Amino acid sequence: GAVVSQHPSRVICKSGTSVKIECRSLDFQATTMFWYRQFPKQSLMLMATSNEGSKATYEQGVEKDKFLINHASLTLSTLTVTSAHPEDSSFYICSARGEGGVRTQYFGPGTRLTVL
Amino acid sequence: RKEVEQDPGPFNVPEGATVAFNCTYSNSASQSFFWYRQDCRKEPKLLMSVYSSGNEDGRFTAQLNRASQYISLLIRDSKLSDSATYLCVVNPAGTALIFGKGTTLSVSS
């Protein structure tokens, strides 16, 4: 099946630093990419939806100035957590959707962020 | 009311048991429905789509009742490898997938 990669898989950083997470669709063009966040024992919560070449659409309660999303190409989207704080520690998962719609949507392996 | 609600469990069953999970969703305009499986500290993976006519994939059977906005998953002859969290997922009108909190299954020998 299609593959979506994320990098890094794990990151530990100090409070106040910024962290960039990359999401790549390896063998298909992703017209839409989604960023989710999952806290322990909680469901995946959608943070934002991004379409290549346009601004991301953020879900209510997600600060767009704190979570910067760039979807520069059909195979790459990045999420930058700016001035990270301990409460931002979470499992961040991207998902890429191809032209076939929801049935061609694949998840990356996730990035575990720990902010000290 | 949450968009997708599931009994979190955990469901602790012996090998060979049959177990059923239920899920309700609030958005009557939802168009697509899925069950995903998530292993600990891993990304979710599609298990199967869910249709009103019901669908079966080996030991797994999924059912959708649009009138009552209810989705089910039945696992027969449980295996140790079935231990995971099962996520009920809906897709309202082609937008992003909306996930339930998941139901945890633990199969023991």
mmCIF file with all atom_site columns, C-alpha atoms in Angstrom:
data_model
loop_
_atom_site.group_PDB
_atom_site.id
_atom_site.type_symbol
_atom_site.label_atom_id
_atom_site.label_alt_id
_atom_site.label_comp_id
_atom_site.label_asym_id
_atom_site.label_entity_id
_atom_site.label_seq_id
_atom_site.pdbx_PDB_ins_code
_atom_site.Cartn_x
_atom_site.Cartn_y
_atom_site.Cartn_z
_atom_site.occupancy
_atom_site.B_iso_or_equiv
_atom_site.pdbx_formal_charge
_atom_site.auth_seq_id
_atom_site.auth_comp_id
_atom_site.auth_asym_id
_atom_site.auth_atom_id
_atom_site.pdbx_PDB_model_num
ATOM 1   C CA . GLY A 1 1   ? 0.000   0.000   0.000  1.00 0.00 ? 1   GLY A CA 1
ATOM 2   C CA . ALA A 1 2   ? 0.898   3.644   -0.081 1.00 0.00 ? 2   ALA A CA 1
ATOM 3   C CA . VAL A 1 3   ? 3.468   4.883   2.362  1.00 0.00 ? 3   VAL A CA 1
ATOM 4   C CA . VAL A 1 4   ? 3.573   8.046   4.383  1.00 0.00 ? 4   VAL A CA 1
ATOM 5   C CA . SER A 1 5   ? 6.692   8.877   6.320  1.00 0.00 ? 5   SER A CA 1
ATOM 6   C CA . GLN A 1 6   ? 7.236   11.238  9.197  1.00 0.00 ? 6   GLN A CA 1
ATOM 7   C CA . HIS A 1 7   ? 10.444  12.650  10.512 1.00 0.00 ? 7   HIS A CA 1
ATOM 8   C CA . PRO A 1 8   ? 11.581  12.679  13.219 1.00 0.00 ? 8   PRO A CA 1
ATOM 9   C CA . SER A 1 9   ? 9.891   9.743   14.888 1.00 0.00 ? 9   SER A CA 1
ATOM 10  C CA . ARG A 1 10  ? 10.769  11.048  18.298 1.00 0.00 ? 10  ARG A CA 1
ATOM 11  C CA . VAL A 1 11  ? 12.001  14.369  19.608 1.00 0.00 ? 11  VAL A CA 1
ATOM 12  C CA . ILE A 1 12  ? 12.820  15.669  23.032 1.00 0.00 ? 12  ILE A CA 1
ATOM 13  C CA . CYS A 1 13  ? 13.356  19.378  23.390 1.00 0.00 ? 13  CYS A CA 1
ATOM 14  C CA . LYS A 1 14  ? 13.566  22.124  25.948 1.00 0.00 ? 14  LYS A CA 1
ATOM 15  C CA . SER A 1 15  ? 10.678  24.421  26.663 1.00 0.00 ? 15  SER A CA 1
ATOM 16  C CA . GLY A 1 16  ? 10.701  27.455  24.386 1.00 0.00 ? 16  GLY A CA 1
ATOM 17  C CA . THR A 1 17  ? 12.312  25.824  21.379 1.00 0.00 ? 17  THR A CA 1
ATOM 18  C CA . SER A 1 18  ? 10.633  25.192  18.044 1.00 0.00 ? 18  SER A CA 1
ATOM 19  C CA . VAL A 1 19  ? 10.256  21.773  16.523 1.00 0.00 ? 19  VAL A CA 1
ATOM 20  C CA . LYS A 1 20  ? 9.607   20.955  12.882 1.00 0.00 ? 20  LYS A CA 1
ATOM 21  C CA . ILE A 1 21  ? 7.937   17.702  11.845 1.00 0.00 ? 21  ILE A CA 1
ATOM 22  C CA . GLU A 1 22  ? 7.950   16.556  8.239  1.00 0.00 ? 22  GLU A CA 1
ATOM 23  C CA . CYS A 1 23  ? 5.321   14.424  6.583  1.00 0.00 ? 23  CYS A CA 1
ATOM 24  C CA . ARG A 1 24  ? 5.964   12.914  3.173  1.00 0.00 ? 24  ARG A CA 1
ATOM 25  C CA . SER A 1 25  ? 3.853   10.801  0.875  1.00 0.00 ? 25  SER A CA 1
ATOM 26  C CA . LEU A 1 26  ? 6.368   8.492   -0.716 1.00 0.00 ? 26  LEU A CA 1
ATOM 27  C CA . ASP A 1 27  ? 4.608   6.963   -3.683 1.00 0.00 ? 27  ASP A CA 1
ATOM 28  C CA . PHE A 1 28  ? 1.588   9.107   -4.386 1.00 0.00 ? 28  PHE A CA 1
ATOM 29  C CA . GLN A 1 29  ? 0.621   12.744  -4.635 1.00 0.00 ? 29  GLN A CA 1
ATOM 30  C CA . ALA A 1 30  ? -1.307  13.961  -1.628 1.00 0.00 ? 30  ALA A CA 1
ATOM 31  C CA . THR A 1 31  ? -3.851  16.580  -2.538 1.00 0.00 ? 31  THR A CA 1
ATOM 32  C CA . THR A 1 32  ? -4.714  16.997  1.121  1.00 0.00 ? 32  THR A CA 1
ATOM 33  C CA . MET A 1 33  ? -2.757  16.408  4.268  1.00 0.00 ? 33  MET A CA 1
ATOM 34  C CA . PHE A 1 34  ? -4.106  16.319  7.783  1.00 0.00 ? 34  PHE A CA 1
ATOM 35  C CA . TRP A 1 35  ? -2.373  16.818  11.100 1.00 0.00 ? 35  TRP A CA 1
ATOM 36  C CA . TYR A 1 36  ? -3.672  15.066  14.187 1.00 0.00 ? 36  TYR A CA 1
ATOM 37  C CA . ARG A 1 37  ? -2.587  15.076  17.794 1.00 0.00 ? 37  ARG A CA 1
ATOM 38  C CA . GLN A 1 38  ? -3.173  12.297  20.278 1.00 0.00 ? 38  GLN A CA 1
ATOM 39  C CA . PHE A 1 39  ? -2.737  12.580  24.024 1.00 0.00 ? 39  PHE A CA 1
ATOM 40  C CA . PRO A 1 40  ? -2.426  9.389   26.114 1.00 0.00 ? 40  PRO A CA 1
ATOM 41  C CA . LYS A 1 41  ? -5.643  7.365   26.204 1.00 0.00 ? 41  LYS A CA 1
ATOM 42  C CA . GLN A 1 42  ? -7.382  9.955   24.060 1.00 0.00 ? 42  GLN A CA 1
ATOM 43  C CA . SER A 1 43  ? -8.651  9.891   20.500 1.00 0.00 ? 43  SER A CA 1
ATOM 44  C CA . LEU A 1 44  ? -6.834  11.413  17.578 1.00 0.00 ? 44  LEU A CA 1
ATOM 45  C CA . MET A 1 45  ? -7.850  15.042  17.422 1.00 0.00 ? 45  MET A CA 1
ATOM 46  C CA . LEU A 1 46  ? -7.691  16.848  14.113 1.00 0.00 ? 46  LEU A CA 1
ATOM 47  C CA . MET A 1 47  ? -5.547  19.951  14.320 1.00 0.00 ? 47  MET A CA 1
ATOM 48  C CA . ALA A 1 48  ? -5.605  21.220  10.762 1.00 0.00 ? 48  ALA A CA 1
ATOM 49  C CA . THR A 1 49  ? -6.207  20.363  7.140  1.00 0.00 ? 49  THR A CA 1
ATOM 50  C CA . SER A 1 50  ? -3.852  21.551  4.448  1.00 0.00 ? 50  SER A CA 1
ATOM 51  C CA . ASN A 1 51  ? -4.088  21.557  0.707  1.00 0.00 ? 51  ASN A CA 1
ATOM 52  C CA . GLU A 1 52  ? -1.020  21.972  -1.439 1.00 0.00 ? 52  GLU A CA 1
ATOM 53  C CA . GLY A 1 53  ? -0.313  25.604  -2.208 1.00 0.00 ? 53  GLY A CA 1
ATOM 54  C CA . SER A 1 54  ? -2.950  27.093  0.055  1.00 0.00 ? 54  SER A CA 1
ATOM 55  C CA . LYS A 1 55  ? -3.244  28.062  3.691  1.00 0.00 ? 55  LYS A CA 1
ATOM 56  C CA . ALA A 1 56  ? -4.133  25.405  6.199  1.00 0.00 ? 56  ALA A CA 1
ATOM 57  C CA . THR A 1 57  ? -7.548  25.297  7.815  1.00 0.00 ? 57  THR A CA 1
ATOM 58  C CA . TYR A 1 58  ? -7.246  24.996  11.572 1.00 0.00 ? 58  TYR A CA 1
ATOM 59  C CA . GLU A 1 59  ? -9.730  23.385  13.897 1.00 0.00 ? 59  GLU A CA 1
ATOM 60  C CA . GLN A 1 60  ? -11.313 25.418  16.635 1.00 0.00 ? 60  GLN A CA 1
ATOM 61  C CA . GLY A 1 61  ? -8.995  25.853  19.583 1.00 0.00 ? 61  GLY A CA 1
ATOM 62  C CA . VAL A 1 62  ? -5.799  25.203  17.625 1.00 0.00 ? 62  VAL A CA 1
ATOM 63  C CA . GLU A 1 63  ? -3.539  28.252  17.506 1.00 0.00 ? 63  GLU A CA 1
ATOM 64  C CA . LYS A 1 64  ? -2.394  28.800  13.951 1.00 0.00 ? 64  LYS A CA 1
ATOM 65  C CA . ASP A 1 65  ? 0.493   31.013  15.065 1.00 0.00 ? 65  ASP A CA 1
ATOM 66  C CA . LYS A 1 66  ? 1.774   28.298  17.338 1.00 0.00 ? 66  LYS A CA 1
ATOM 67  C CA . PHE A 1 67  ? 1.340   25.360  14.983 1.00 0.00 ? 67  PHE A CA 1
ATOM 68  C CA . LEU A 1 68  ? 2.658   26.483  11.630 1.00 0.00 ? 68  LEU A CA 1
ATOM 69  C CA . ILE A 1 69  ? 1.760   24.280  8.701  1.00 0.00 ? 69  ILE A CA 1
ATOM 70  C CA . ASN A 1 70  ? 3.364   24.440  5.303  1.00 0.00 ? 70  ASN A CA 1
ATOM 71  C CA . HIS A 1 71  ? 2.220   22.257  2.431  1.00 0.00 ? 71  HIS A CA 1
ATOM 72  C CA . ALA A 1 72  ? 4.697   23.300  -0.211 1.00 0.00 ? 72  ALA A CA 1
ATOM 73  C CA . SER A 1 73  ? 4.355   20.352  -2.550 1.00 0.00 ? 73  SER A CA 1
ATOM 74  C CA . LEU A 1 74  ? 2.093   17.415  -3.269 1.00 0.00 ? 74  LEU A CA 1
ATOM 75  C CA . THR A 1 75  ? 4.379   15.132  -1.326 1.00 0.00 ? 75  THR A CA 1
ATOM 76  C CA . LEU A 1 76  ? 5.485   17.220  1.647  1.00 0.00 ? 76  LEU A CA 1
ATOM 77  C CA . SER A 1 77  ? 3.807   18.980  4.531  1.00 0.00 ? 77  SER A CA 1
ATOM 78  C CA . THR A 1 78  ? 5.525   20.320  7.627  1.00 0.00 ? 78  THR A CA 1
ATOM 79  C CA . LEU A 1 79  ? 4.214   21.150  11.069 1.00 0.00 ? 79  LEU A CA 1
ATOM 80  C CA . THR A 1 80  ? 6.287   23.486  13.212 1.00 0.00 ? 80  THR A CA 1
ATOM 81  C CA . VAL A 1 81  ? 5.489   23.695  16.892 1.00 0.00 ? 81  VAL A CA 1
ATOM 82  C CA . THR A 1 82  ? 6.774   27.115  17.867 1.00 0.00 ? 82  THR A CA 1
ATOM 83  C CA . SER A 1 83  ? 7.935   27.917  21.381 1.00 0.00 ? 83  SER A CA 1
ATOM 84  C CA . ALA A 1 84  ? 6.993   24.469  22.570 1.00 0.00 ? 84  ALA A CA 1
ATOM 85  C CA . HIS A 1 85  ? 5.855   23.962  26.162 1.00 0.00 ? 85  HIS A CA 1
ATOM 86  C CA . PRO A 1 86  ? 5.404   20.793  28.214 1.00 0.00 ? 86  PRO A CA 1
ATOM 87  C CA . GLU A 1 87  ? 1.663   20.781  27.502 1.00 0.00 ? 87  GLU A CA 1
ATOM 88  C CA . ASP A 1 88  ? 2.489   20.408  23.802 1.00 0.00 ? 88  ASP A CA 1
ATOM 89  C CA . SER A 1 89  ? 4.013   17.009  24.524 1.00 0.00 ? 89  SER A CA 1
ATOM 90  C CA . SER A 1 90  ? 1.956   14.591  22.490 1.00 0.00 ? 90  SER A CA 1
ATOM 91  C CA . PHE A 1 91  ? 1.889   12.122  19.614 1.00 0.00 ? 91  PHE A CA 1
ATOM 92  C CA . TYR A 1 92  ? 1.587   14.025  16.337 1.00 0.00 ? 92  TYR A CA 1
ATOM 93  C CA . ILE A 1 93  ? 0.339   12.048  13.353 1.00 0.00 ? 93  ILE A CA 1
ATOM 94  C CA . CYS A 1 94  ? 0.020   13.218  9.785  1.00 0.00 ? 94  CYS A CA 1
ATOM 95  C CA . SER A 1 95  ? -2.228  11.726  7.187  1.00 0.00 ? 95  SER A CA 1
ATOM 96  C CA . ALA A 1 96  ? -2.091  12.105  3.436  1.00 0.00 ? 96  ALA A CA 1
ATOM 97  C CA . ARG A 1 97  ? -5.032  11.713  1.117  1.00 0.00 ? 97  ARG A CA 1
ATOM 98  C CA . GLY A 1 98  ? -4.715  11.030  -2.583 1.00 0.00 ? 98  GLY A CA 1
ATOM 99  C CA . GLU A 1 99  ? -7.055  11.790  -5.424 1.00 0.00 ? 99  GLU A CA 1
ATOM 100 C CA . GLY A 1 100 ? -9.141  8.734   -4.623 1.00 0.00 ? 100 GLY A CA 1
ATOM 101 C CA . GLY A 1 101 ? -10.572 10.461  -1.578 1.00 0.00 ? 101 GLY A CA 1
ATOM 102 C CA . VAL A 1 102 ? -10.896 9.051   1.898  1.00 0.00 ? 102 VAL A CA 1
ATOM 103 C CA . ARG A 1 103 ? -10.237 5.497   0.764  1.00 0.00 ? 103 ARG A CA 1
ATOM 104 C CA . THR A 1 104 ? -6.783  6.562   -0.353 1.00 0.00 ? 104 THR A CA 1
ATOM 105 C CA . GLN A 1 105 ? -5.885  8.150   2.964  1.00 0.00 ? 105 GLN A CA 1
ATOM 106 C CA . TYR A 1 106 ? -2.845  6.864   4.759  1.00 0.00 ? 106 TYR A CA 1
ATOM 107 C CA . PHE A 1 107 ? -1.257  7.699   8.075  1.00 0.00 ? 107 PHE A CA 1
ATOM 108 C CA . GLY A 1 108 ? 2.315   8.404   8.900  1.00 0.00 ? 108 GLY A CA 1
ATOM 109 C CA . PRO A 1 109 ? 3.978   6.522   11.765 1.00 0.00 ? 109 PRO A CA 1
ATOM 110 C CA . GLY A 1 110 ? 3.695   9.526   14.064 1.00 0.00 ? 110 GLY A CA 1
ATOM 111 C CA . THR A 1 111 ? 6.123   11.746  15.931 1.00 0.00 ? 111 THR A CA 1
ATOM 112 C CA . ARG A 1 112 ? 6.360   11.591  19.675 1.00 0.00 ? 112 ARG A CA 1
ATOM 113 C CA . LEU A 1 113 ? 7.193   15.015  21.057 1.00 0.00 ? 113 LEU A CA 1
ATOM 114 C CA . THR A 1 114 ? 8.372   15.479  24.611 1.00 0.00 ? 114 THR A CA 1
ATOM 115 C CA . VAL A 1 115 ? 8.955   19.002  25.837 1.00 0.00 ? 115 VAL A CA 1
ATOM 116 C CA . LEU A 1 116 ? 10.950  19.255  29.037 1.00 0.00 ? 116 LEU A CA 1
ATOM 117 C CA . ARG B 2 1   ? -22.432 15.192  22.677 1.00 0.00 ? 1   ARG B CA 1
ATOM 118 C CA . LYS B 2 2   ? -19.204 13.846  21.240 1.00 0.00 ? 2   LYS B CA 1
ATOM 119 C CA . GLU B 2 3   ? -19.101 13.249  17.515 1.00 0.00 ? 3   GLU B CA 1
ATOM 120 C CA . VAL B 2 4   ? -18.073 9.622   17.824 1.00 0.00 ? 4   VAL B CA 1
ATOM 121 C CA . GLU B 2 5   ? -18.600 7.672   21.022 1.00 0.00 ? 5   GLU B CA 1
ATOM 122 C CA . GLN B 2 6   ? -17.246 4.277   21.937 1.00 0.00 ? 6   GLN B CA 1
ATOM 123 C CA . ASP B 2 7   ? -17.085 2.193   25.059 1.00 0.00 ? 7   ASP B CA 1
ATOM 124 C CA . PRO B 2 8   ? -13.402 2.490   26.024 1.00 0.00 ? 8   PRO B CA 1
ATOM 125 C CA . GLY B 2 9   ? -13.279 -0.951  27.605 1.00 0.00 ? 9   GLY B CA 1
ATOM 126 C CA . PRO B 2 10  ? -10.962 -2.633  28.209 1.00 0.00 ? 10  PRO B CA 1
ATOM 127 C CA . PHE B 2 11  ? -12.421 -5.846  26.931 1.00 0.00 ? 11  PHE B CA 1
ATOM 128 C CA . ASN B 2 12  ? -10.448 -8.767  28.348 1.00 0.00 ? 12  ASN B CA 1
ATOM 129 C CA . VAL B 2 13  ? -11.280 -12.013 26.553 1.00 0.00 ? 13  VAL B CA 1
ATOM 130 C CA . PRO B 2 14  ? -9.694  -15.445 26.181 1.00 0.00 ? 14  PRO B CA 1
ATOM 131 C CA . GLU B 2 15  ? -8.406  -16.731 22.877 1.00 0.00 ? 15  GLU B CA 1
ATOM 132 C CA . GLY B 2 16  ? -11.207 -18.039 20.714 1.00 0.00 ? 16  GLY B CA 1
ATOM 133 C CA . ALA B 2 17  ? -13.851 -15.760 22.172 1.00 0.00 ? 17  ALA B CA 1
ATOM 134 C CA . THR B 2 18  ? -16.229 -13.638 20.152 1.00 0.00 ? 18  THR B CA 1
ATOM 135 C CA . VAL B 2 19  ? -16.271 -9.966  21.045 1.00 0.00 ? 19  VAL B CA 1
ATOM 136 C CA . ALA B 2 20  ? -18.387 -7.075  19.807 1.00 0.00 ? 20  ALA B CA 1
ATOM 137 C CA . PHE B 2 21  ? -17.686 -3.366  19.846 1.00 0.00 ? 21  PHE B CA 1
ATOM 138 C CA . ASN B 2 22  ? -20.234 -0.629  19.384 1.00 0.00 ? 22  ASN B CA 1
ATOM 139 C CA . CYS B 2 23  ? -20.022 2.959   18.313 1.00 0.00 ? 23  CYS B CA 1
ATOM 140 C CA . THR B 2 24  ? -22.458 5.823   17.822 1.00 0.00 ? 24  THR B CA 1
ATOM 141 C CA . TYR B 2 25  ? -21.971 8.979   15.829 1.00 0.00 ? 25  TYR B CA 1
ATOM 142 C CA . SER B 2 26  ? -23.764 12.295  16.032 1.00 0.00 ? 26  SER B CA 1
ATOM 143 C CA . ASN B 2 27  ? -23.492 13.734  12.521 1.00 0.00 ? 27  ASN B CA 1
ATOM 144 C CA . SER B 2 28  ? -26.303 12.289  10.440 1.00 0.00 ? 28  SER B CA 1
ATOM 145 C CA . ALA B 2 29  ? -24.625 13.667  7.308  1.00 0.00 ? 29  ALA B CA 1
ATOM 146 C CA . SER B 2 30  ? -21.637 11.359  7.749  1.00 0.00 ? 30  SER B CA 1
ATOM 147 C CA . GLN B 2 31  ? -20.953 9.518   4.552  1.00 0.00 ? 31  GLN B CA 1
ATOM 148 C CA . SER B 2 32  ? -18.197 7.027   5.183  1.00 0.00 ? 32  SER B CA 1
ATOM 149 C CA . PHE B 2 33  ? -17.480 4.808   8.120  1.00 0.00 ? 33  PHE B CA 1
ATOM 150 C CA . PHE B 2 34  ? -14.479 2.774   9.097  1.00 0.00 ? 34  PHE B CA 1
ATOM 151 C CA . TRP B 2 35  ? -12.871 0.721   11.786 1.00 0.00 ? 35  TRP B CA 1
ATOM 152 C CA . TYR B 2 36  ? -9.207  1.350   12.370 1.00 0.00 ? 36  TYR B CA 1
ATOM 153 C CA . ARG B 2 37  ? -6.842  -0.552  14.569 1.00 0.00 ? 37  ARG B CA 1
ATOM 154 C CA . GLN B 2 38  ? -4.160  1.149   16.623 1.00 0.00 ? 38  GLN B CA 1
ATOM 155 C CA . ASP B 2 39  ? -1.387  -0.669  18.403 1.00 0.00 ? 39  ASP B CA 1
ATOM 156 C CA . CYS B 2 40  ? 0.318   0.923   21.361 1.00 0.00 ? 40  CYS B CA 1
ATOM 157 C CA . ARG B 2 41  ? 2.371   3.985   20.366 1.00 0.00 ? 41  ARG B CA 1
ATOM 158 C CA . LYS B 2 42  ? 1.755   3.380   16.678 1.00 0.00 ? 42  LYS B CA 1
ATOM 159 C CA . GLU B 2 43  ? -0.284  5.076   13.991 1.00 0.00 ? 43  GLU B CA 1
ATOM 160 C CA . PRO B 2 44  ? -3.841  3.882   13.255 1.00 0.00 ? 44  PRO B CA 1
ATOM 161 C CA . LYS B 2 45  ? -4.269  1.426   10.399 1.00 0.00 ? 45  LYS B CA 1
ATOM 162 C CA . LEU B 2 46  ? -7.404  0.798   8.408  1.00 0.00 ? 46  LEU B CA 1
ATOM 163 C CA . LEU B 2 47  ? -9.078  -2.442  9.402  1.00 0.00 ? 47  LEU B CA 1
ATOM 164 C CA . MET B 2 48  ? -12.179 -2.250  7.259  1.00 0.00 ? 48  MET B CA 1
ATOM 165 C CA . SER B 2 49  ? -14.818 0.000   5.806  1.00 0.00 ? 49  SER B CA 1
ATOM 166 C CA . VAL B 2 50  ? -18.372 -0.246  7.098  1.00 0.00 ? 50  VAL B CA 1
ATOM 167 C CA . TYR B 2 51  ? -21.467 -0.428  4.912  1.00 0.00 ? 51  TYR B CA 1
ATOM 168 C CA . SER B 2 52  ? -25.190 -0.555  5.588  1.00 0.00 ? 52  SER B CA 1
ATOM 169 C CA . SER B 2 53  ? -25.336 -3.964  3.963  1.00 0.00 ? 53  SER B CA 1
ATOM 170 C CA . GLY B 2 54  ? -22.707 -5.189  6.375  1.00 0.00 ? 54  GLY B CA 1
ATOM 171 C CA . ASN B 2 55  ? -19.362 -6.524  5.369  1.00 0.00 ? 55  ASN B CA 1
ATOM 172 C CA . GLU B 2 56  ? -17.171 -9.344  6.456  1.00 0.00 ? 56  GLU B CA 1
ATOM 173 C CA . ASP B 2 57  ? -13.444 -9.838  6.229  1.00 0.00 ? 57  ASP B CA 1
ATOM 174 C CA . GLY B 2 58  ? -12.395 -13.167 7.613  1.00 0.00 ? 58  GLY B CA 1
ATOM 175 C CA . ARG B 2 59  ? -13.090 -13.166 11.343 1.00 0.00 ? 59  ARG B CA 1
ATOM 176 C CA . PHE B 2 60  ? -14.215 -9.539  11.306 1.00 0.00 ? 60  PHE B CA 1
ATOM 177 C CA . THR B 2 61  ? -17.741 -8.351  10.572 1.00 0.00 ? 61  THR B CA 1
ATOM 178 C CA . ALA B 2 62  ? -18.771 -4.708  10.491 1.00 0.00 ? 62  ALA B CA 1
ATOM 179 C CA . GLN B 2 63  ? -22.289 -3.328  10.406 1.00 0.00 ? 63  GLN B CA 1
ATOM 180 C CA . LEU B 2 64  ? -23.779 0.122   9.979  1.00 0.00 ? 64  LEU B CA 1
ATOM 181 C CA . ASN B 2 65  ? -27.256 1.242   11.000 1.00 0.00 ? 65  ASN B CA 1
ATOM 182 C CA . ARG B 2 66  ? -27.783 4.710   9.569  1.00 0.00 ? 66  ARG B CA 1
ATOM 183 C CA . ALA B 2 67  ? -31.200 5.162   11.150 1.00 0.00 ? 67  ALA B CA 1
ATOM 184 C CA . SER B 2 68  ? -29.824 4.775   14.648 1.00 0.00 ? 68  SER B CA 1
ATOM 185 C CA . GLN B 2 69  ? -26.364 6.137   13.750 1.00 0.00 ? 69  GLN B CA 1
ATOM 186 C CA . TYR B 2 70  ? -24.757 3.048   15.111 1.00 0.00 ? 70  TYR B CA 1
ATOM 187 C CA . ILE B 2 71  ? -21.741 1.063   13.971 1.00 0.00 ? 71  ILE B CA 1
ATOM 188 C CA . SER B 2 72  ? -20.560 -2.297  15.188 1.00 0.00 ? 72  SER B CA 1
ATOM 189 C CA . LEU B 2 73  ? -17.557 -4.569  14.844 1.00 0.00 ? 73  LEU B CA 1
ATOM 190 C CA . LEU B 2 74  ? -17.645 -8.262  15.622 1.00 0.00 ? 74  LEU B CA 1
ATOM 191 C CA . ILE B 2 75  ? -14.482 -10.292 16.027 1.00 0.00 ? 75  ILE B CA 1
ATOM 192 C CA . ARG B 2 76  ? -14.842 -14.050 16.031 1.00 0.00 ? 76  ARG B CA 1
ATOM 193 C CA . ASP B 2 77  ? -12.293 -16.595 17.261 1.00 0.00 ? 77  ASP B CA 1
ATOM 194 C CA . SER B 2 78  ? -10.111 -13.943 18.880 1.00 0.00 ? 78  SER B CA 1
ATOM 195 C CA . LYS B 2 79  ? -6.359  -14.294 18.532 1.00 0.00 ? 79  LYS B CA 1
ATOM 196 C CA . LEU B 2 80  ? -3.636  -12.939 20.764 1.00 0.00 ? 80  LEU B CA 1
ATOM 197 C CA . SER B 2 81  ? -2.601  -10.711 17.872 1.00 0.00 ? 81  SER B CA 1
ATOM 198 C CA . ASP B 2 82  ? -6.016  -9.036  17.912 1.00 0.00 ? 82  ASP B CA 1
ATOM 199 C CA . SER B 2 83  ? -5.033  -7.222  21.100 1.00 0.00 ? 83  SER B CA 1
ATOM 200 C CA . ALA B 2 84  ? -5.107  -3.543  20.214 1.00 0.00 ? 84  ALA B CA 1
ATOM 201 C CA . THR B 2 85  ? -7.296  -0.464  20.368 1.00 0.00 ? 85  THR B CA 1
ATOM 202 C CA . TYR B 2 86  ? -10.106 -0.368  17.831 1.00 0.00 ? 86  TYR B CA 1
ATOM 203 C CA . LEU B 2 87  ? -11.094 3.053   16.599 1.00 0.00 ? 87  LEU B CA 1
ATOM 204 C CA . CYS B 2 88  ? -14.493 3.866   15.184 1.00 0.00 ? 88  CYS B CA 1
ATOM 205 C CA . VAL B 2 89  ? -14.065 6.490   12.479 1.00 0.00 ? 89  VAL B CA 1
ATOM 206 C CA . VAL B 2 90  ? -16.553 8.553   10.498 1.00 0.00 ? 90  VAL B CA 1
ATOM 207 C CA . ASN B 2 91  ? -16.060 10.867  7.576  1.00 0.00 ? 91  ASN B CA 1
ATOM 208 C CA . PRO B 2 92  ? -18.639 13.645  7.395  1.00 0.00 ? 92  PRO B CA 1
ATOM 209 C CA . ALA B 2 93  ? -19.162 14.790  3.829  1.00 0.00 ? 93  ALA B CA 1
ATOM 210 C CA . GLY B 2 94  ? -15.671 14.139  2.562  1.00 0.00 ? 94  GLY B CA 1
ATOM 211 C CA . THR B 2 95  ? -13.876 16.169  5.200  1.00 0.00 ? 95  THR B CA 1
ATOM 212 C CA . ALA B 2 96  ? -11.305 14.904  7.661  1.00 0.00 ? 96  ALA B CA 1
ATOM 213 C CA . LEU B 2 97  ? -11.731 11.614  9.450  1.00 0.00 ? 97  LEU B CA 1
ATOM 214 C CA . ILE B 2 98  ? -13.255 11.934  12.901 1.00 0.00 ? 98  ILE B CA 1
ATOM 215 C CA . PHE B 2 99  ? -12.015 9.371   15.397 1.00 0.00 ? 99  PHE B CA 1
ATOM 216 C CA . GLY B 2 100 ? -13.634 7.874   18.432 1.00 0.00 ? 100 GLY B CA 1
ATOM 217 C CA . LYS B 2 101 ? -11.561 7.437   21.546 1.00 0.00 ? 101 LYS B CA 1
ATOM 218 C CA . GLY B 2 102 ? -11.167 3.750   20.840 1.00 0.00 ? 102 GLY B CA 1
ATOM 219 C CA . THR B 2 103 ? -12.026 0.489   22.525 1.00 0.00 ? 103 THR B CA 1
ATOM 220 C CA . THR B 2 104 ? -9.184  -1.506  23.987 1.00 0.00 ? 104 THR B CA 1
ATOM 221 C CA . LEU B 2 105 ? -9.148  -5.255  23.466 1.00 0.00 ? 105 LEU B CA 1
ATOM 222 C CA . SER B 2 106 ? -6.865  -7.606  25.331 1.00 0.00 ? 106 SER B CA 1
ATOM 223 C CA . VAL B 2 107 ? -6.876  -11.254 24.287 1.00 0.00 ? 107 VAL B CA 1
ATOM 224 C CA . SER B 2 108 ? -5.201  -13.672 26.642 1.00 0.00 ? 108 SER B CA 1
ATOM 225 C CA . SER B 2 109 ? -4.157  -17.308 26.307 1.00 0.00 ? 109 SER B CA 1
#
